[in-house]
Coordinates of C-alpha atoms and ligand atoms in Angstrom, one line a residue:
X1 CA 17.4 0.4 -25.8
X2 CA 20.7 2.4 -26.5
X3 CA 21.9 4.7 -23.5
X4 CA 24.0 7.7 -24.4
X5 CA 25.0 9.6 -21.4
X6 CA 25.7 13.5 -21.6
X7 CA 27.5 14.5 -18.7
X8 CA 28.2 14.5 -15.3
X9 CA 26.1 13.3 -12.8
X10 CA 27.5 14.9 -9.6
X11 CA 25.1 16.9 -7.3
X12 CA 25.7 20.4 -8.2
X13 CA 23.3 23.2 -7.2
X14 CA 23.1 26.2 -8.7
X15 CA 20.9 28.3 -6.7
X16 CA 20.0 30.7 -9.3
X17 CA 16.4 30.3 -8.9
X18 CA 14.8 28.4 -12.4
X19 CA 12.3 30.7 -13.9
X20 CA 9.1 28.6 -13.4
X21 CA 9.8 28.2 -9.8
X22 CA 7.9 31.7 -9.7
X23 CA 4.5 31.7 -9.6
X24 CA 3.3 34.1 -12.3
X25 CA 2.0 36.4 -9.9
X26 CA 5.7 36.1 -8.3
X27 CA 7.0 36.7 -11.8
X28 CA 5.3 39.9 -12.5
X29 CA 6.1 41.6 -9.7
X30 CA 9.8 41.1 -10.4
X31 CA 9.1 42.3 -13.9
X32 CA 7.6 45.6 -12.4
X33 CA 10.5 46.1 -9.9
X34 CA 12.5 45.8 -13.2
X35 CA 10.3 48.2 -15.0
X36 CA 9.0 45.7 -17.5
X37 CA 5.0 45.4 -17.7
X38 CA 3.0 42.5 -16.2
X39 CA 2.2 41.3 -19.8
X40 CA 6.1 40.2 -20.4
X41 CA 4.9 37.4 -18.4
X42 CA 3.0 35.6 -20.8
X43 CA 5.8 36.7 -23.2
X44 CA 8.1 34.7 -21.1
X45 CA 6.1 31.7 -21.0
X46 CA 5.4 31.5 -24.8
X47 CA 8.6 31.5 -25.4
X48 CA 9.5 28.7 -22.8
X49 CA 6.3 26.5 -24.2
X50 CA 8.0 27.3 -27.4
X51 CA 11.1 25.5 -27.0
X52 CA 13.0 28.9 -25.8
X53 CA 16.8 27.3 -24.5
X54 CA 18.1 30.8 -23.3
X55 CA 16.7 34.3 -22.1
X56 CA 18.3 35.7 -25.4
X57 CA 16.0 33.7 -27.9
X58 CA 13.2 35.8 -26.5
X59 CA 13.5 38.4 -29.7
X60 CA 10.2 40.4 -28.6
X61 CA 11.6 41.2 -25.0
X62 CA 14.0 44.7 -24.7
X63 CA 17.7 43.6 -24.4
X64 CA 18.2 45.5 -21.1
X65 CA 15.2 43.0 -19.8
X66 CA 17.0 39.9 -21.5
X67 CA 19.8 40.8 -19.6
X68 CA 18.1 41.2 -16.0
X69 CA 16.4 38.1 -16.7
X70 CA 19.7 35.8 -17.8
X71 CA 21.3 37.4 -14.3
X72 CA 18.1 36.1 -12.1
X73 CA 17.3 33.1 -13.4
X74 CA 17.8 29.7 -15.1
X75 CA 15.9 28.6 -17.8
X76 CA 15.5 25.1 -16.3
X77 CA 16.8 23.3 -13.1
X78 CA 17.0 20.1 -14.6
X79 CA 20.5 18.7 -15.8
X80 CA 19.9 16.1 -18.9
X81 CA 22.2 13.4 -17.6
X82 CA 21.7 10.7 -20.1
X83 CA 19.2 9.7 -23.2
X84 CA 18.2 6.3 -24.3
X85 CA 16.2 5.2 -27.2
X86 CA 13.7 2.6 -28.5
X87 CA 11.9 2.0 -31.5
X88 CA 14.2 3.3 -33.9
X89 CA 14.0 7.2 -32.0
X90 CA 10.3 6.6 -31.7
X91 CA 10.5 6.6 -28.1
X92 CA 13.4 8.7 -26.1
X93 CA 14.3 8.4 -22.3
X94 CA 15.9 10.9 -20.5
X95 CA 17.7 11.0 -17.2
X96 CA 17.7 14.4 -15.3
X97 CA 19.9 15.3 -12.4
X98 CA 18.1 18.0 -10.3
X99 CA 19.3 20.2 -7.6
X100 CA 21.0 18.6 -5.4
X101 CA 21.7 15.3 -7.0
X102 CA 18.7 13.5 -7.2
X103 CA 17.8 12.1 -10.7
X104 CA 14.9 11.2 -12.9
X105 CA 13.5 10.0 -15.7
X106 CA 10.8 10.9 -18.5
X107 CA 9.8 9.1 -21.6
X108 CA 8.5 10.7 -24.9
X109 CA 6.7 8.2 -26.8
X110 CA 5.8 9.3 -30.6
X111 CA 2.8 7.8 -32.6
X112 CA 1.3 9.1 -35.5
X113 CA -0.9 12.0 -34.6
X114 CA 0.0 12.3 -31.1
X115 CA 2.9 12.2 -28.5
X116 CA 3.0 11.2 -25.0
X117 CA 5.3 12.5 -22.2
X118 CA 5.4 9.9 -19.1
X119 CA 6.9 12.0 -16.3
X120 CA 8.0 11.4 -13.0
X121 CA 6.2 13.2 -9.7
X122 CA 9.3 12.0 -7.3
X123 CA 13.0 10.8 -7.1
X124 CA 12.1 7.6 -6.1
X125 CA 9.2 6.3 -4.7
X126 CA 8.1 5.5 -1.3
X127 CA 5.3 2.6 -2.1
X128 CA 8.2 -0.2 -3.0
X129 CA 5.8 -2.3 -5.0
X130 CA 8.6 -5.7 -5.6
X131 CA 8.0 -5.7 -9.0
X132 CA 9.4 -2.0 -10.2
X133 CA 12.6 -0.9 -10.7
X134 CA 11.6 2.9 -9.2
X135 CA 10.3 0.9 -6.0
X136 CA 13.7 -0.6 -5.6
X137 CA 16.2 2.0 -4.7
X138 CA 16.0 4.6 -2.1
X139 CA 13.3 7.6 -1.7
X140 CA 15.0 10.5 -3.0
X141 CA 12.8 14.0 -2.6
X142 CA 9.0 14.8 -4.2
X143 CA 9.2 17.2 -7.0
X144 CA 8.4 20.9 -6.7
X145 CA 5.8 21.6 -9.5
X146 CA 8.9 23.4 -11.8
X147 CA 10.4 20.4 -11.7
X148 CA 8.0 18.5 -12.9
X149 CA 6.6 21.6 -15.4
X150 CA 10.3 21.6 -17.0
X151 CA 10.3 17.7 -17.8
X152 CA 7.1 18.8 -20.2
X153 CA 9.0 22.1 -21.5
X154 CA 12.3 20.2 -22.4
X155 CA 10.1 17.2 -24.1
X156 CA 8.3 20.0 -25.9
X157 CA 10.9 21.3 -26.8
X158 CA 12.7 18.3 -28.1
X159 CA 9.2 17.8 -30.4
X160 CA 9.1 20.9 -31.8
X161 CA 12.5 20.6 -33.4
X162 CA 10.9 17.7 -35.2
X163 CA 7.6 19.6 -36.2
X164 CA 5.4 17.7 -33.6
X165 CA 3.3 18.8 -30.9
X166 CA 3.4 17.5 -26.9
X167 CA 0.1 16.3 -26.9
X168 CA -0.3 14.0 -23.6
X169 CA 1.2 13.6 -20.4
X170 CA 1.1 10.6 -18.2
X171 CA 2.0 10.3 -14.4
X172 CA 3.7 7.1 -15.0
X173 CA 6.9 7.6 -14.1
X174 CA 9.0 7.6 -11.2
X175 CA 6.9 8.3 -8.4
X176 CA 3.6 8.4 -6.8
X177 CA 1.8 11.5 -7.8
X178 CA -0.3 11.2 -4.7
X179 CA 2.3 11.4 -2.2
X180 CA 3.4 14.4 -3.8
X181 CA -0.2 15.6 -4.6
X182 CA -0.1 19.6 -4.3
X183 CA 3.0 19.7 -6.5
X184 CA 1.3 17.4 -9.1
X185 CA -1.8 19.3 -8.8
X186 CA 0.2 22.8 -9.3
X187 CA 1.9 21.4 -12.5
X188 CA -1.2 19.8 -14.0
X189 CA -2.3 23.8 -13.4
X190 CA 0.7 24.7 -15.2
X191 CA 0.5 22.3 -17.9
X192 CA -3.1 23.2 -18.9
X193 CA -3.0 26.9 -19.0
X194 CA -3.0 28.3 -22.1
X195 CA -0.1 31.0 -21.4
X196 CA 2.2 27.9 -20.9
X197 CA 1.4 24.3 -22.5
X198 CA -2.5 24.7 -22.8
X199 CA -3.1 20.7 -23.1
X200 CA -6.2 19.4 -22.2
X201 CA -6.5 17.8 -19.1
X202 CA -8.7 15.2 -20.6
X203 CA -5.3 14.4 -22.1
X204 CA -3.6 13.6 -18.9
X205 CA -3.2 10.8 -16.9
X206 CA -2.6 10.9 -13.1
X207 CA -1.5 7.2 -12.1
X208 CA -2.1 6.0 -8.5
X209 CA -0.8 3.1 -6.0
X210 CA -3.9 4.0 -4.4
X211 CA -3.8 6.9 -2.0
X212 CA -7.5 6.9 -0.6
X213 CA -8.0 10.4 0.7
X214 CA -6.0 11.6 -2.6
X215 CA -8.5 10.2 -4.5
X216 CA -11.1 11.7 -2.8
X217 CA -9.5 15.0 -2.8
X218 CA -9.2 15.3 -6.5
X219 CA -12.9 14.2 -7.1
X220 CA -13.6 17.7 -5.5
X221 CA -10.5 19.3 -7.2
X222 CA -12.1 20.8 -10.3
X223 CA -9.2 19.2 -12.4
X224 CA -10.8 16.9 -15.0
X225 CA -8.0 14.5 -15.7
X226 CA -8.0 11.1 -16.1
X227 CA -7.4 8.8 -13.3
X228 CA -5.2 5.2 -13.2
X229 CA -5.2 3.0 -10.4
X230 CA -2.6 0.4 -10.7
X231 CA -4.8 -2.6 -9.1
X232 CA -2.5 -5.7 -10.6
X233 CA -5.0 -7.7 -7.8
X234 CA -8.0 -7.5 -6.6
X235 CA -8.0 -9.6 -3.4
X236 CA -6.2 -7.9 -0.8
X237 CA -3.9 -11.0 0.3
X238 CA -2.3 -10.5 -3.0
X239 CA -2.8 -6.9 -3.5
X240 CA -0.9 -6.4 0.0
X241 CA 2.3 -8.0 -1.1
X242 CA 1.8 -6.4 -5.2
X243 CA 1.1 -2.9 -4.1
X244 CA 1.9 -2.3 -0.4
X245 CA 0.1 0.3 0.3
X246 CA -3.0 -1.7 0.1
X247 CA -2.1 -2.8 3.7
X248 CA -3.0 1.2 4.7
X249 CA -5.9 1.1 1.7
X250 CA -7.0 -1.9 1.6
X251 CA -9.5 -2.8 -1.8
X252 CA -12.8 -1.9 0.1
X253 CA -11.5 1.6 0.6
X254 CA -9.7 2.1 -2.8
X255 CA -12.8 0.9 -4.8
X256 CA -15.3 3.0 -2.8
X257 CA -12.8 6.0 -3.4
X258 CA -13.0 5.2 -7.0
X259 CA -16.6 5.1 -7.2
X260 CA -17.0 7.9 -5.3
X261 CA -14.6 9.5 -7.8
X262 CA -16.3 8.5 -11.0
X263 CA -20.0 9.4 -10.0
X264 CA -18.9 12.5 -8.7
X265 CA -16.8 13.8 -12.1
X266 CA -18.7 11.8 -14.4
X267 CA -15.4 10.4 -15.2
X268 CA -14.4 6.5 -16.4
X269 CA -11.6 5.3 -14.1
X270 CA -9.0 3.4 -15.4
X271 CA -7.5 0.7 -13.4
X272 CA -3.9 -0.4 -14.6
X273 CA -2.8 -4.2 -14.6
X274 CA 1.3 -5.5 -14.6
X275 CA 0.9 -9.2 -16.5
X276 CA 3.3 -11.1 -14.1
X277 CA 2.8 -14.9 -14.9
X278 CA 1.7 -17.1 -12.6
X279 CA 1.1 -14.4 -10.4
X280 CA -2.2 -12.6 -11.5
X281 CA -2.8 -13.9 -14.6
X282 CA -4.8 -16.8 -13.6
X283 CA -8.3 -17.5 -14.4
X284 CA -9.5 -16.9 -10.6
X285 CA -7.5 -13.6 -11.0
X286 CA -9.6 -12.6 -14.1
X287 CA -12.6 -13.4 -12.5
X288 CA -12.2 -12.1 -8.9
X289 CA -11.6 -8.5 -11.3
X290 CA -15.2 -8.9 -12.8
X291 CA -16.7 -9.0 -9.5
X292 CA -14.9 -5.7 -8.2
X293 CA -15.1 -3.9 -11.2
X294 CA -18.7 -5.8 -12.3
X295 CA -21.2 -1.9 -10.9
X296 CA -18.0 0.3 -11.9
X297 CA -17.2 3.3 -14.5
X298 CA -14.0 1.5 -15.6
X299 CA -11.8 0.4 -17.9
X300 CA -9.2 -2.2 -17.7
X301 CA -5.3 -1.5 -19.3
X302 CA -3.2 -4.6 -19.0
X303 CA 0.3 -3.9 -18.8
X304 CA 2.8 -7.2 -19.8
X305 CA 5.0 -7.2 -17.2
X306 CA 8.9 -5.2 -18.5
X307 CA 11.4 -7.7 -16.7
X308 CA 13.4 -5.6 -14.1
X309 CA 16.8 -7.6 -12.5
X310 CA 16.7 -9.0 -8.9
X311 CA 12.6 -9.6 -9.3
X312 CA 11.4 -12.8 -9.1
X313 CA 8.7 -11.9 -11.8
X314 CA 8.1 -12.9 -15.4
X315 CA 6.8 -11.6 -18.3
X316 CA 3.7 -14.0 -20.1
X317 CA 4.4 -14.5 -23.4
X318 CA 2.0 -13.2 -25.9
X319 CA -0.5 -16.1 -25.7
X320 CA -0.8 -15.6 -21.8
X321 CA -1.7 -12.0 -22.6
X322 CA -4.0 -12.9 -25.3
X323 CA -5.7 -15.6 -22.8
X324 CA -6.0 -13.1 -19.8
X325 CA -7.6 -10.4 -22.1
X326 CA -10.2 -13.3 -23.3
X327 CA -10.6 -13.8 -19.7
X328 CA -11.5 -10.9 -18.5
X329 CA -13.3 -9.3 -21.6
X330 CA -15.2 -12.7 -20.7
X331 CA -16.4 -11.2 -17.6
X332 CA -17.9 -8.2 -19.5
X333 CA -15.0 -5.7 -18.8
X334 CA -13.8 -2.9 -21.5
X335 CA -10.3 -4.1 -21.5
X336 CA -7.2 -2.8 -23.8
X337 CA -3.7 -4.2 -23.8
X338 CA -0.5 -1.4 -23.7
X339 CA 1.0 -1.7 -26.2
X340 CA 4.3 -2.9 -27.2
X341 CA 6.1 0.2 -27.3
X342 CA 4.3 2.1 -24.3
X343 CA 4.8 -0.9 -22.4
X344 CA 8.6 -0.6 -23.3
X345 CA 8.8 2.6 -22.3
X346 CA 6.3 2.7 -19.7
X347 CA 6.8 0.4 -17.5
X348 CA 10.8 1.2 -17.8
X349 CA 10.3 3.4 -14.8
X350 CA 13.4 3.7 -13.3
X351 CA 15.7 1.7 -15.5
X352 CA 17.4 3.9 -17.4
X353 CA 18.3 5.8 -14.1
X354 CA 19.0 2.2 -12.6
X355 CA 21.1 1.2 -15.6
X356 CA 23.1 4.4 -15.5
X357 CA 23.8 4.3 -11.5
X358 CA 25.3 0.6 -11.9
X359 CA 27.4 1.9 -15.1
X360 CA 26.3 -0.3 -17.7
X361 CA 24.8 2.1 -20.0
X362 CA 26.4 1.0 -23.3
X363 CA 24.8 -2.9 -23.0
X364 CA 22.5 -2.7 -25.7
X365 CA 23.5 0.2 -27.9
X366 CA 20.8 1.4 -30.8
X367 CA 21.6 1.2 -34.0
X368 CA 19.6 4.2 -34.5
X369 CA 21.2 7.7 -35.1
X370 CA 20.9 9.7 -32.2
X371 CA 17.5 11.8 -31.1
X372 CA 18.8 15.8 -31.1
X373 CA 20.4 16.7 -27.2
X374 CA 18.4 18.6 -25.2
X375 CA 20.1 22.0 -25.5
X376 CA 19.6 23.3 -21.9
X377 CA 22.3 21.2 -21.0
X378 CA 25.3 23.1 -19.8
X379 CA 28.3 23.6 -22.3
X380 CA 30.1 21.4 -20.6
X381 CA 27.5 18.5 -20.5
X382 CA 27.1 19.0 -24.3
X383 CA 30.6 19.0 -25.1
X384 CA 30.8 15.4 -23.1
X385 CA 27.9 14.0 -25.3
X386 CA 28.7 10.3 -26.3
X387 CA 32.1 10.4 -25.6
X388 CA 32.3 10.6 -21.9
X389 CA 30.3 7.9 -21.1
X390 CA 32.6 6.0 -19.1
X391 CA 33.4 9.2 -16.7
X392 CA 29.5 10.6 -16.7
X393 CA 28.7 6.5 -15.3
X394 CA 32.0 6.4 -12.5
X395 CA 30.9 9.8 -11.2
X396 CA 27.5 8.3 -11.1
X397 CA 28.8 6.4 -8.2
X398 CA 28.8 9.5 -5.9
X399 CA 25.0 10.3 -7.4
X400 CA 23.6 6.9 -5.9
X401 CA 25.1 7.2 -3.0
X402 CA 23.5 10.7 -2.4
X403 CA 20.2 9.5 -4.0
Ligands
SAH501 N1 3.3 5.3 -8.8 C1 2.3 5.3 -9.7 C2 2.7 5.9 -11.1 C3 4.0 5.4 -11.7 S1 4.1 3.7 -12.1 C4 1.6 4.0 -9.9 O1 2.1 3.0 -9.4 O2 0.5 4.0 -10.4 C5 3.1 3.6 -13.6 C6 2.6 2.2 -13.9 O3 3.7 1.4 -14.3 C7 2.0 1.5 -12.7 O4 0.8 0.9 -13.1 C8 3.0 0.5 -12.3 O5 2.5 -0.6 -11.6 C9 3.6 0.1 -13.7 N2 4.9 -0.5 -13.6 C10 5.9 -0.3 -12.8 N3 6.9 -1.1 -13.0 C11 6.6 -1.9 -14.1 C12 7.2 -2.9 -14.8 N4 8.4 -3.3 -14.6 N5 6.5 -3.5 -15.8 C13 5.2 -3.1 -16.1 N6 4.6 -2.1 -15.5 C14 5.2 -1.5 -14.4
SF4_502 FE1 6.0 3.5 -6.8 FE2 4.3 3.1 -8.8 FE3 6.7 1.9 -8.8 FE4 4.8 1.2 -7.0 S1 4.7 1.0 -9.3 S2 7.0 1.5 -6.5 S3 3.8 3.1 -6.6 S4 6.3 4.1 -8.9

């Protein structure tokens, strides 16, 4: 995947607040104490949803309010620090700096009647599961829900210059949702209502370690989105070392959570599985899976392991994932395998931001024109793009260090 960084990552704040950091109620009560009507609010938002890179594109709001808005707010908080690409543009990653210095990633993924956003919940991510590149470095900070809101906006944005539609979002970047849960909650809110995004939430995909009482609490949440538990074992001697939380939630817990979850929402569960060979792609793997899944609403996603430096995991080669899908289908399972591409750009969770922090962002360069640069970058970032890689990557330095 080719890496193009865009400017400096350096851990500036501005503390202009962003505009979606209001709540809308927030929001139109500073339009009324700037005699605009409560209504401009949804004006506002369309015009964000739309793509909307400055306060002055809004054509439909009076100057004097354009003006009052560009002097209180930003249009996003997030900093566009680097883009990579896959598939011939098909898929784009992005690294964001945000306020204060932290940085993350999100991944569009194109296919042909729908695109997928995999966004990240946290900088960093406290689990540490050995086999992911997010789990490796330090926790940085959870999200606030504009943070995570503005990833969507700024991939929307990016589609609708190409004439396609943000259609799904996945929690499958860095982070655990669940250890950030209100702020995932709020922006799932956020990204649902019609005045903003208005995408289904049968169309997103909240993807757990395993946080029990989370669980629980959004089977009561009336927030029908799809769940993923990433399982990758299902004995708990294995499971402990794979996914360490299981030592707090051990199986038992998580599957009764699950169950619990699905008869209560009517919901299929989806429980995720990273193909490492020789680890838990075995034939007593596959079958210990059809006895925890055998009385559950589920369906099985098999994810071939994405190599990430200083693991001591492999990737099977396609005949070991062919095998393990026999295997488990075998045990009467509704099993699917990611594929190529998501997996790529999936299970890349915290590469591109790894691969930027250790300045070697030009090791595989695409051959592929570049995907357009997010415009909310600052002029200065856009002025650097492509040709201050080298500078962008040694200021990254400082970044890790604060990250
Ligand atoms: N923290 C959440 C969501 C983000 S990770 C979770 O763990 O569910 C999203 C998925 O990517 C998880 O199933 C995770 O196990 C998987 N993953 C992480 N690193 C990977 C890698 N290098 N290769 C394949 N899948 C990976
Ligand atoms: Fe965190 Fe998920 Fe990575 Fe585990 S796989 S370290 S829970 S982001």
């Amino acid at each position: 995947m080719g890496v193009r960084a865009l400017g400096i990552v350096g851990g500036v704040t501005d503390l202009t607040p962003a505009i979606l950091s209001l709540p809308s109620i927030e929001l139109e009560s500073w339009l009324g104490a700037n005699d605009a009507p409560a209504y401009r609010r949804r004006q506002i938002w369309g015009w964000l949803a739309r793509g909307a890179t400055s306060f002055e594109d809004m054509h439909d709001l009076p100057k004097p309010l354009r003006l009052a808005l560009h002097r209180g707010f930003r249009i996003t908080s997030l900093r566009p620090v680097a883009v990579s690409k896959a598939d011939r543009g098909l898929t784009t990653k992005t690294l964001y700096e945000l306020d204060g210095g932290h940085s993350v990633e999100a991944v569009v993924m194109r296919y042909a009647h729908r695109s997928t956003l995999c966004i990240s919940s946290q900088a960093g991510c406290p689990i540490g599961c050995p086999f992911c590149a997010t789990g490796k470095f330090p926790f940085g900070r959870n999200l606030k829900a504009h943070e995570i809101v503005e990833q969507a906006l700024d991939a929307a944005r990016a589609l609708e210059a190409e004439g396609r539609r943000l259609s799904h979002i996945v929690f499958m970047g860095m982070g655990e949702p669940f250890a950030n849960y209100s702020a995932v909650v709020e922006s799932v809110r956020r990204f649902t209502d019609p005045d903003l995004l208005g995408i289904s939430p049968r169309r997103i995909v909240v993807s757990t370690s395993g946080l029990v009482p989370r669980i629980t609490q959004l089977g009561e949440a009336k927030l029908p989105v799809t769940l993923a538990i990433s399982l990758h074992a299902a004995r708990d001697e294995l499971r402990d070392v794979l996914v360490p939380i299981n030592r707090k939630y051990p199986l038992g817990e998580l599957m009764a959570a699950a169950q619990g979850y699905a008869e209560k929402t009517g919901r299929r569960v989806s429980y995720e599985w990273v193909l490492l060979a020789g680890v838990n792609d075995t034939e007593r793997d596959a079958r210990e899976l059809g006895r925890l899944l055998a009385r559950e609403l589920a369906h099985v996603n098999l994810i071939p392991f994405n190599p990430v430096e200083d693991t001591p995991y492999r990737a099977p080669d396609r005949s070991g994932v062919r095998r393990f899908k026999e295997l488990v289908e075998a045990q009467g399972l509704n099993v699917t395998v990611r594929d190529t591409r998501g997996r790529e750009a999936d299970a890349a969770c915290g590469q591109l931001h790894e691969r930027v922090m250790k300045g070697r962002a030009y090791d595989a360069p695409d051959p592929t024109p570049a995907p357009p640069l997010p415009s909310q970058g600052s002029p200065r970032s856009r002025r650097l793009r492509g040709v201050e890689v080298g500078r962008a990557i040694a200021t990254g330095a400082t970044a890790r260090k604060s990250s």
